[in-house]
PDB file of C-alpha atoms in Angstrom:
ATOM      1  CA  UNK A   1      98.508  55.341  14.166  1.00 97.00           C
ATOM      2  CA  UNK A   2      97.820  55.529  17.904  1.00 98.00           C
ATOM      3  CA  UNK A   3      99.243  58.279  20.121  1.00 98.00           C
ATOM      4  CA  UNK A   4      99.725  57.423  23.790  1.00 98.00           C
ATOM      5  CA  UNK A   5     100.224  60.397  26.100  1.00 96.00           C
ATOM      6  CA  UNK A   6     101.836  59.842  29.491  1.00 94.00           C
ATOM      7  CA  UNK A   7     103.728  57.028  27.803  1.00 95.00           C
ATOM      8  CA  UNK A   8     106.363  56.546  30.509  1.00 92.00           C
ATOM      9  CA  UNK A   9     103.900  56.056  33.374  1.00 93.00           C
ATOM     10  CA  UNK A  10     102.374  53.071  35.159  1.00 95.00           C
ATOM     11  CA  UNK A  11      99.637  52.736  32.533  1.00 97.00           C
ATOM     12  CA  UNK A  12     101.245  54.375  29.506  1.00 97.00           C
ATOM     13  CA  UNK A  13     104.315  52.144  29.324  1.00 97.00           C
ATOM     14  CA  UNK A  14     102.489  48.786  29.402  1.00 98.00           C
ATOM     15  CA  UNK A  15      99.886  50.227  27.024  1.00 98.00           C
ATOM     16  CA  UNK A  16     102.593  51.118  24.488  1.00 98.00           C
ATOM     17  CA  UNK A  17     103.995  47.600  24.820  1.00 98.00           C
ATOM     18  CA  UNK A  18     100.588  45.959  24.340  1.00 98.00           C
ATOM     19  CA  UNK A  19      99.786  48.033  21.260  1.00 98.00           C
ATOM     20  CA  UNK A  20     103.209  47.448  19.709  1.00 98.00           C
ATOM     21  CA  UNK A  21     102.915  43.695  20.345  1.00 98.00           C
ATOM     22  CA  UNK A  22      99.549  43.758  18.553  1.00 97.00           C
ATOM     23  CA  UNK A  23     101.211  45.260  15.488  1.00 97.00           C
ATOM     24  CA  UNK A  24      99.887  48.788  15.872  1.00 98.00           C
ATOM     25  CA  UNK A  25     101.848  51.848  14.780  1.00 98.00           C
ATOM     26  CA  UNK A  26     102.428  53.705  18.052  1.00 98.00           C
ATOM     27  CA  UNK A  27     103.727  57.145  18.964  1.00 97.00           C
ATOM     28  CA  UNK A  28     104.671  57.517  22.630  1.00 97.00           C
ATOM     29  CA  UNK A  29     104.374  61.054  24.025  1.00 95.00           C
ATOM     30  CA  UNK A  30     105.929  62.054  27.337  1.00 93.00           C
ATOM     31  CA  UNK A  31     107.458  65.069  29.015  1.00 87.00           C
ATOM     32  CA  UNK A  32     110.475  63.016  30.093  1.00 85.00           C
ATOM     33  CA  UNK A  33     112.844  61.115  27.803  1.00 84.00           C
ATOM     34  CA  UNK A  34     111.624  57.596  27.101  1.00 85.00           C
ATOM     35  CA  UNK A  35     114.021  54.664  27.072  1.00 87.00           C
ATOM     36  CA  UNK A  36     113.422  50.992  26.444  1.00 90.00           C
ATOM     37  CA  UNK A  37     110.451  51.469  24.138  1.00 94.00           C
ATOM     38  CA  UNK A  38     109.544  48.526  21.894  1.00 96.00           C
ATOM     39  CA  UNK A  39     111.100  48.398  18.453  1.00 95.00           C
ATOM     40  CA  UNK A  40     109.210  50.485  15.928  1.00 95.00           C
ATOM     41  CA  UNK A  41     107.619  52.838  18.480  1.00 97.00           C
ATOM     42  CA  UNK A  42     108.200  56.543  17.804  1.00 96.00           C
ATOM     43  CA  UNK A  43     108.761  58.904  20.720  1.00 95.00           C
ATOM     44  CA  UNK A  44     107.663  62.544  20.727  1.00 94.00           C
ATOM     45  CA  UNK A  45     108.581  64.798  23.651  1.00 93.00           C
ATOM     46  CA  UNK A  46     105.583  66.885  24.546  1.00 91.00           C
ATOM     47  CA  UNK A  47     103.455  68.486  27.221  1.00 90.00           C
ATOM     48  CA  UNK A  48      99.672  68.833  26.998  1.00 92.00           C
ATOM     49  CA  UNK A  49      99.988  72.199  28.738  1.00 89.00           C
ATOM     50  CA  UNK A  50     101.782  73.607  25.681  1.00 89.00           C
ATOM     51  CA  UNK A  51      98.791  74.332  23.455  1.00 84.00           C
ATOM     52  CA  UNK A  52     100.993  75.616  20.619  1.00 86.00           C
ATOM     53  CA  UNK A  53     102.583  72.207  20.092  1.00 88.00           C
ATOM     54  CA  UNK A  54      99.424  70.074  20.323  1.00 90.00           C
ATOM     55  CA  UNK A  55      98.942  69.820  16.569  1.00 86.00           C
ATOM     56  CA  UNK A  56     102.401  68.290  16.266  1.00 90.00           C
ATOM     57  CA  UNK A  57     101.713  65.797  19.036  1.00 92.00           C
ATOM     58  CA  UNK A  58      98.502  64.502  17.453  1.00 95.00           C
ATOM     59  CA  UNK A  59      99.456  64.791  13.778  1.00 94.00           C
ATOM     60  CA  UNK A  60      98.844  61.586  11.848  1.00 95.00           C
ATOM     61  CA  UNK A  61      96.947  59.862  14.652  1.00 97.00           C
ATOM     62  CA  UNK A  62      93.736  57.918  14.198  1.00 98.00           C
ATOM     63  CA  UNK A  63      93.320  57.333  17.942  1.00 98.00           C
ATOM     64  CA  UNK A  64      94.662  58.939  21.115  1.00 98.00           C
ATOM     65  CA  UNK A  65      95.036  57.732  24.679  1.00 98.00           C
ATOM     66  CA  UNK A  66      94.650  60.859  26.763  1.00 97.00           C
ATOM     67  CA  UNK A  67      96.222  60.721  30.211  1.00 93.00           C
ATOM     68  CA  UNK A  68      96.553  63.746  32.470  1.00 87.00           C
ATOM     69  CA  UNK A  69      99.702  63.878  34.605  1.00 76.00           C
ATOM     70  CA  UNK A  70      99.082  64.760  38.244  1.00 64.00           C
ATOM     71  CA  UNK A  71      95.905  66.778  38.749  1.00 59.00           C
ATOM     72  CA  UNK A  72      96.238  68.608  35.426  1.00 64.00           C
ATOM     73  CA  UNK A  73      95.147  71.919  36.939  1.00 67.00           C
ATOM     74  CA  UNK A  74      97.141  73.876  34.344  1.00 76.00           C
ATOM     75  CA  UNK A  75      95.474  72.176  31.363  1.00 90.00           C
ATOM     76  CA  UNK A  76      92.673  73.371  29.068  1.00 93.00           C
ATOM     77  CA  UNK A  77      90.538  70.311  28.271  1.00 95.00           C
ATOM     78  CA  UNK A  78      88.451  71.725  25.419  1.00 95.00           C
ATOM     79  CA  UNK A  79      91.478  73.111  23.575  1.00 95.00           C
ATOM     80  CA  UNK A  80      93.371  69.837  23.916  1.00 95.00           C
ATOM     81  CA  UNK A  81      90.480  67.732  22.690  1.00 97.00           C
ATOM     82  CA  UNK A  82      89.718  70.206  19.876  1.00 96.00           C
ATOM     83  CA  UNK A  83      93.364  70.032  18.755  1.00 96.00           C
ATOM     84  CA  UNK A  84      93.150  66.227  18.549  1.00 96.00           C
ATOM     85  CA  UNK A  85      89.965  66.358  16.503  1.00 97.00           C
ATOM     86  CA  UNK A  86      91.412  69.053  14.208  1.00 96.00           C
ATOM     87  CA  UNK A  87      94.429  66.808  13.591  1.00 95.00           C
ATOM     88  CA  UNK A  88      92.151  64.054  12.298  1.00 96.00           C
ATOM     89  CA  UNK A  89      91.826  61.872  15.406  1.00 98.00           C
ATOM     90  CA  UNK A  90      88.711  59.704  15.178  1.00 98.00           C
ATOM     91  CA  UNK A  91      88.822  57.962  18.576  1.00 98.00           C
ATOM     92  CA  UNK A  92      89.780  59.229  22.037  1.00 98.00           C
ATOM     93  CA  UNK A  93      90.183  57.081  25.134  1.00 98.00           C
ATOM     94  CA  UNK A  94      90.457  59.208  28.270  1.00 98.00           C
ATOM     95  CA  UNK A  95      91.854  58.000  31.597  1.00 97.00           C
ATOM     96  CA  UNK A  96      89.748  59.641  34.289  1.00 96.00           C
ATOM     97  CA  UNK A  97      89.116  58.479  37.857  1.00 95.00           C
ATOM     98  CA  UNK A  98      86.395  56.557  39.671  1.00 96.00           C
ATOM     99  CA  UNK A  99      86.149  59.522  42.030  1.00 93.00           C
ATOM    100  CA  UNK A 100      84.713  61.696  39.262  1.00 94.00           C
ATOM    101  CA  UNK A 101      81.578  59.600  39.649  1.00 95.00           C
ATOM    102  CA  UNK A 102      81.653  58.972  43.393  1.00 96.00           C
ATOM    103  CA  UNK A 103      82.972  62.308  44.725  1.00 91.00           C
ATOM    104  CA  UNK A 104      81.084  64.779  42.582  1.00 87.00           C
ATOM    105  CA  UNK A 105      82.004  67.710  44.810  1.00 81.00           C
ATOM    106  CA  UNK A 106      85.734  67.015  44.795  1.00 79.00           C
ATOM    107  CA  UNK A 107      87.613  70.159  43.769  1.00 75.00           C
ATOM    108  CA  UNK A 108      90.755  68.187  42.915  1.00 73.00           C
ATOM    109  CA  UNK A 109      88.875  66.197  40.256  1.00 83.00           C
ATOM    110  CA  UNK A 110      87.201  69.159  38.562  1.00 88.00           C
ATOM    111  CA  UNK A 111      89.716  69.133  35.695  1.00 91.00           C
ATOM    112  CA  UNK A 112      88.923  65.472  34.994  1.00 93.00           C
ATOM    113  CA  UNK A 113      85.222  66.321  34.802  1.00 94.00           C
ATOM    114  CA  UNK A 114      86.126  68.990  32.279  1.00 95.00           C
ATOM    115  CA  UNK A 115      88.035  66.477  30.172  1.00 96.00           C
ATOM    116  CA  UNK A 116      85.196  63.965  30.317  1.00 97.00           C
ATOM    117  CA  UNK A 117      82.747  66.622  29.109  1.00 97.00           C
ATOM    118  CA  UNK A 118      85.108  67.704  26.313  1.00 98.00           C
ATOM    119  CA  UNK A 119      85.695  64.145  25.143  1.00 98.00           C
ATOM    120  CA  UNK A 120      81.992  63.254  25.185  1.00 98.00           C
ATOM    121  CA  UNK A 121      81.181  66.398  23.213  1.00 98.00           C
ATOM    122  CA  UNK A 122      84.014  65.987  20.719  1.00 98.00           C
ATOM    123  CA  UNK A 123      81.973  64.448  17.896  1.00 98.00           C
ATOM    124  CA  UNK A 124      84.364  61.475  17.586  1.00 98.00           C
ATOM    125  CA  UNK A 125      84.267  58.014  19.149  1.00 98.00           C
ATOM    126  CA  UNK A 126      85.192  58.139  22.821  1.00 98.00           C
ATOM    127  CA  UNK A 127      85.657  55.847  25.793  1.00 98.00           C
ATOM    128  CA  UNK A 128      86.181  56.987  29.380  1.00 98.00           C
ATOM    129  CA  UNK A 129      88.100  54.826  31.846  1.00 98.00           C
ATOM    130  CA  UNK A 130      87.526  55.450  35.548  1.00 98.00           C
ATOM    131  CA  UNK A 131      90.058  53.390  37.514  1.00 98.00           C
ATOM    132  CA  UNK A 132      89.893  53.207  41.278  1.00 96.00           C
ATOM    133  CA  UNK A 133      92.985  53.364  43.447  1.00 94.00           C
ATOM    134  CA  UNK A 134      96.084  51.853  41.866  1.00 96.00           C
ATOM    135  CA  UNK A 135      97.930  48.889  43.345  1.00 98.00           C
ATOM    136  CA  UNK A 136     101.095  50.742  42.359  1.00 97.00           C
ATOM    137  CA  UNK A 137     100.429  53.389  45.024  1.00 93.00           C
ATOM    138  CA  UNK A 138     102.134  50.896  47.333  1.00 97.00           C
ATOM    139  CA  UNK A 139     105.433  52.045  45.805  1.00 96.00           C
ATOM    140  CA  UNK A 140     105.185  54.902  48.328  1.00 91.00           C
ATOM    141  CA  UNK A 141     106.114  52.278  50.918  1.00 96.00           C
ATOM    142  CA  UNK A 142     109.135  50.932  49.041  1.00 97.00           C
ATOM    143  CA  UNK A 143     111.884  52.938  50.733  1.00 97.00           C
ATOM    144  CA  UNK A 144     110.698  51.974  54.253  1.00 96.00           C
ATOM    145  CA  UNK A 145     110.326  48.345  53.240  1.00 98.00           C
ATOM    146  CA  UNK A 146     113.849  48.299  51.797  1.00 97.00           C
ATOM    147  CA  UNK A 147     115.467  50.070  54.732  1.00 97.00           C
ATOM    148  CA  UNK A 148     113.486  48.846  57.731  1.00 97.00           C
ATOM    149  CA  UNK A 149     111.053  46.147  56.538  1.00 97.00           C
ATOM    150  CA  UNK A 150     108.261  48.368  57.879  1.00 97.00           C
ATOM    151  CA  UNK A 151     105.174  50.056  56.458  1.00 97.00           C
ATOM    152  CA  UNK A 152     103.330  52.888  58.196  1.00 96.00           C
ATOM    153  CA  UNK A 153      99.836  53.663  56.898  1.00 95.00           C
ATOM    154  CA  UNK A 154      96.470  54.912  58.147  1.00 96.00           C
ATOM    155  CA  UNK A 155      93.151  53.032  58.190  1.00 97.00           C
ATOM    156  CA  UNK A 156      94.823  49.609  58.400  1.00 97.00           C
ATOM    157  CA  UNK A 157      91.673  47.519  57.999  1.00 97.00           C
ATOM    158  CA  UNK A 158      89.643  49.588  55.521  1.00 97.00           C
ATOM    159  CA  UNK A 159      89.586  47.625  52.276  1.00 98.00           C
ATOM    160  CA  UNK A 160      89.376  48.919  48.686  1.00 98.00           C
ATOM    161  CA  UNK A 161      89.536  46.947  45.402  1.00 98.00           C
ATOM    162  CA  UNK A 162      92.746  48.511  44.074  1.00 98.00           C
ATOM    163  CA  UNK A 163      93.429  47.937  40.379  1.00 98.00           C
ATOM    164  CA  UNK A 164      96.618  46.764  38.681  1.00 98.00           C
ATOM    165  CA  UNK A 165      97.801  49.465  36.236  1.00 98.00           C
ATOM    166  CA  UNK A 166      98.507  46.744  33.674  1.00 98.00           C
ATOM    167  CA  UNK A 167      94.807  45.856  33.704  1.00 98.00           C
ATOM    168  CA  UNK A 168      93.986  49.507  33.031  1.00 98.00           C
ATOM    169  CA  UNK A 169      96.444  49.346  30.114  1.00 98.00           C
ATOM    170  CA  UNK A 170      94.788  46.160  28.860  1.00 98.00           C
ATOM    171  CA  UNK A 171      91.339  47.757  28.830  1.00 98.00           C
ATOM    172  CA  UNK A 172      92.773  50.873  27.180  1.00 98.00           C
ATOM    173  CA  UNK A 173      94.353  48.791  24.408  1.00 98.00           C
ATOM    174  CA  UNK A 174      91.017  47.149  23.658  1.00 98.00           C
ATOM    175  CA  UNK A 175      89.167  50.459  23.691  1.00 98.00           C
ATOM    176  CA  UNK A 176      91.679  52.044  21.311  1.00 98.00           C
ATOM    177  CA  UNK A 177      91.455  49.199  18.797  1.00 98.00           C
ATOM    178  CA  UNK A 178      87.820  48.067  18.891  1.00 97.00           C
ATOM    179  CA  UNK A 179      84.918  50.437  18.108  1.00 97.00           C
ATOM    180  CA  UNK A 180      82.548  48.286  20.178  1.00 98.00           C
ATOM    181  CA  UNK A 181      83.759  50.257  23.202  1.00 98.00           C
ATOM    182  CA  UNK A 182      82.749  53.645  21.787  1.00 98.00           C
ATOM    183  CA  UNK A 183      80.449  55.644  24.016  1.00 98.00           C
ATOM    184  CA  UNK A 184      81.219  53.530  27.097  1.00 98.00           C
ATOM    185  CA  UNK A 185      82.405  54.550  30.561  1.00 98.00           C
ATOM    186  CA  UNK A 186      84.217  51.763  32.400  1.00 98.00           C
ATOM    187  CA  UNK A 187      84.946  51.645  36.132  1.00 98.00           C
ATOM    188  CA  UNK A 188      88.125  49.619  36.660  1.00 98.00           C
ATOM    189  CA  UNK A 189      88.908  47.846  39.932  1.00 98.00           C
ATOM    190  CA  UNK A 190      90.730  44.798  41.183  1.00 98.00           C
ATOM    191  CA  UNK A 191      88.977  41.473  41.918  1.00 98.00           C
ATOM    192  CA  UNK A 192      88.572  41.932  45.677  1.00 98.00           C
ATOM    193  CA  UNK A 193      88.848  44.685  48.250  1.00 98.00           C
ATOM    194  CA  UNK A 194      92.132  44.575  50.193  1.00 98.00           C
ATOM    195  CA  UNK A 195      93.133  46.582  53.249  1.00 98.00           C
ATOM    196  CA  UNK A 196      96.551  48.182  53.802  1.00 97.00           C
ATOM    197  CA  UNK A 197      97.340  45.490  56.356  1.00 98.00           C
ATOM    198  CA  UNK A 198      96.518  42.777  53.797  1.00 98.00           C
ATOM    199  CA  UNK A 199      98.605  44.545  51.160  1.00 98.00           C
ATOM    200  CA  UNK A 200     101.593  44.516  53.498  1.00 98.00           C
ATOM    201  CA  UNK A 201     101.157  40.785  54.076  1.00 98.00           C
ATOM    202  CA  UNK A 202     101.210  40.292  50.305  1.00 98.00           C
ATOM    203  CA  UNK A 203     104.375  42.399  50.030  1.00 98.00           C
ATOM    204  CA  UNK A 204     106.045  40.379  52.789  1.00 98.00           C
ATOM    205  CA  UNK A 205     105.282  37.191  50.893  1.00 98.00           C
ATOM    206  CA  UNK A 206     106.594  38.723  47.668  1.00 98.00           C
ATOM    207  CA  UNK A 207     109.921  39.796  49.206  1.00 97.00           C
ATOM    208  CA  UNK A 208     110.255  36.623  51.252  1.00 97.00           C
ATOM    209  CA  UNK A 209     110.766  38.391  54.583  1.00 97.00           C
ATOM    210  CA  UNK A 210     108.526  39.701  57.381  1.00 98.00           C
ATOM    211  CA  UNK A 211     107.329  43.283  56.960  1.00 98.00           C
ATOM    212  CA  UNK A 212     105.944  45.021  60.046  1.00 98.00           C
ATOM    213  CA  UNK A 213     102.806  47.151  59.824  1.00 97.00           C
ATOM    214  CA  UNK A 214     102.558  50.352  61.887  1.00 96.00           C
ATOM    215  CA  UNK A 215      99.156  52.049  62.035  1.00 96.00           C
ATOM    216  CA  UNK A 216      99.326  55.815  61.483  1.00 95.00           C
ATOM    217  CA  UNK A 217      96.760  58.405  62.424  1.00 95.00           C
ATOM    218  CA  UNK A 218      95.150  60.314  59.578  1.00 93.00           C
ATOM    219  CA  UNK A 219      97.020  63.424  60.704  1.00 93.00           C
ATOM    220  CA  UNK A 220     100.381  61.679  60.583  1.00 93.00           C
ATOM    221  CA  UNK A 221      99.662  60.378  57.087  1.00 92.00           C
ATOM    222  CA  UNK A 222      98.547  63.816  55.921  1.00 93.00           C
ATOM    223  CA  UNK A 223     101.724  65.470  57.215  1.00 93.00           C
ATOM    224  CA  UNK A 224     103.801  63.092  55.137  1.00 86.00           C
ATOM    225  CA  UNK A 225     101.716  63.158  51.952  1.00 86.00           C
ATOM    226  CA  UNK A 226     101.477  66.958  51.666  1.00 89.00           C
ATOM    227  CA  UNK A 227     105.239  67.048  51.186  1.00 87.00           C
ATOM    228  CA  UNK A 228     104.775  65.884  47.604  1.00 78.00           C
ATOM    229  CA  UNK A 229     101.034  66.151  46.803  1.00 78.00           C
ATOM    230  CA  UNK A 230      98.621  69.128  46.794  1.00 79.00           C
ATOM    231  CA  UNK A 231      96.595  69.476  49.991  1.00 83.00           C
ATOM    232  CA  UNK A 232      93.241  69.060  48.195  1.00 78.00           C
ATOM    233  CA  UNK A 233      94.436  65.807  46.658  1.00 79.00           C
ATOM    234  CA  UNK A 234      95.728  64.493  49.993  1.00 85.00           C
ATOM    235  CA  UNK A 235      92.479  65.330  51.785  1.00 86.00           C
ATOM    236  CA  UNK A 236      90.477  63.600  49.071  1.00 83.00           C
ATOM    237  CA  UNK A 237      92.739  60.556  49.165  1.00 85.00           C
ATOM    238  CA  UNK A 238      92.473  60.218  52.938  1.00 91.00           C
ATOM    239  CA  UNK A 239      88.705  60.628  52.786  1.00 92.00           C
ATOM    240  CA  UNK A 240      88.404  57.717  50.363  1.00 92.00           C
ATOM    241  CA  UNK A 241      90.889  55.591  52.311  1.00 94.00           C
ATOM    242  CA  UNK A 242      89.178  56.213  55.642  1.00 95.00           C
ATOM    243  CA  UNK A 243      85.511  56.486  54.722  1.00 95.00           C
ATOM    244  CA  UNK A 244      84.926  54.898  51.317  1.00 96.00           C
ATOM    245  CA  UNK A 245      81.420  54.767  49.954  1.00 96.00           C
ATOM    246  CA  UNK A 246      79.774  51.436  49.193  1.00 97.00           C
ATOM    247  CA  UNK A 247      80.369  52.103  45.496  1.00 97.00           C
ATOM    248  CA  UNK A 248      84.088  52.721  46.071  1.00 97.00           C
ATOM    249  CA  UNK A 249      84.360  49.390  47.877  1.00 97.00           C
ATOM    250  CA  UNK A 250      82.405  47.501  45.231  1.00 98.00           C
ATOM    251  CA  UNK A 251      84.221  45.295  42.712  1.00 98.00           C
ATOM    252  CA  UNK A 252      83.389  46.418  39.187  1.00 98.00           C
ATOM    253  CA  UNK A 253      82.740  43.820  36.458  1.00 98.00           C
ATOM    254  CA  UNK A 254      84.230  46.019  33.722  1.00 98.00           C
ATOM    255  CA  UNK A 255      87.817  44.685  33.595  1.00 98.00           C
ATOM    256  CA  UNK A 256      86.530  41.129  33.254  1.00 98.00           C
ATOM    257  CA  UNK A 257      83.881  42.244  30.765  1.00 98.00           C
ATOM    258  CA  UNK A 258      86.432  43.857  28.449  1.00 98.00           C
ATOM    259  CA  UNK A 259      89.387  41.486  28.868  1.00 98.00           C
ATOM    260  CA  UNK A 260      87.485  38.217  29.250  1.00 98.00           C
ATOM    261  CA  UNK A 261      89.376  37.324  32.443  1.00 98.00           C
ATOM    262  CA  UNK A 262      89.368  38.331  36.072  1.00 98.00           C
ATOM    263  CA  UNK A 263      91.394  41.391  37.041  1.00 98.00           C
ATOM    264  CA  UNK A 264      94.750  40.709  38.687  1.00 98.00           C
ATOM    265  CA  UNK A 265      94.829  40.708  42.508  1.00 98.00           C
ATOM    266  CA  UNK A 266      97.146  42.942  44.524  1.00 98.00           C
ATOM    267  CA  UNK A 267      99.289  39.908  45.337  1.00 98.00           C
ATOM    268  CA  UNK A 268     100.113  39.487  41.642  1.00 98.00           C
ATOM    269  CA  UNK A 269     101.201  43.130  41.406  1.00 98.00           C
ATOM    270  CA  UNK A 270     103.342  42.686  44.531  1.00 98.00           C
ATOM    271  CA  UNK A 271     105.039  39.559  43.174  1.00 98.00           C
ATOM    272  CA  UNK A 272     105.774  41.253  39.844  1.00 97.00           C
ATOM    273  CA  UNK A 273     107.205  44.347  41.532  1.00 98.00           C
ATOM    274  CA  UNK A 274     109.039  42.715  44.417  1.00 98.00           C
ATOM    275  CA  UNK A 275     112.439  44.050  43.222  1.00 97.00           C
ATOM    276  CA  UNK A 276     111.293  47.610  44.015  1.00 97.00           C
ATOM    277  CA  UNK A 277     110.954  46.581  47.672  1.00 98.00           C
ATOM    278  CA  UNK A 278     114.223  44.666  48.007  1.00 95.00           C
TER     279      UNK A 278
END
């Protein structure tokens, strides 16, 4: 049996669907109620911050997909991983971030470093996934696109190879099912670097109407983002968006290497999610 934590999210939901379609016995764990799960999938409400209930969350599992909601600052990585191992889990796939490797001094990613260390030292098979920025972050623009056919964003022509969350789910499904991926760390990106301006063009094509792009200053973007994200996370995000390293702009071969096909471009994500913008 495979336990998927964060099962209602951008990666967790398609991962549950992929595993169920492959005939795996799946338990979906989430803090929120889960609706529309595939037939045969069991749902367990749960929160990784509640150490007392961890044994129940992992009970009966052979493998676990470990996903930390938000920044996970309230979590205790070693206790969570130890609880999984004590419950009999033999394989852990952890969703980390590319920035753990590229921004080693980032305070906001310290908890992810702790999880990576705990997973690697767990004594069971492990795989670490380090996705770059998600294509789905464009959902932050959805309300403005719906109401005014406008997007405001900073650094309009700085390009990054954002990754489709469904490709992250695809790699995760392979890592959970095939021991050949044990002991590997995969960096997951899209097939080409795309700028915010190019992303907006793709969204306009997907919705079938012009969408105007308005360049913001970094300060304007920060003022908006800190309304719903911690300041450390916003500052880190803007740093990557405005001054990415060569490694952060590089297209990784890992999605293609695991899935045997090229990663999906941002335009494919936009076409699939066009209803959110209309």
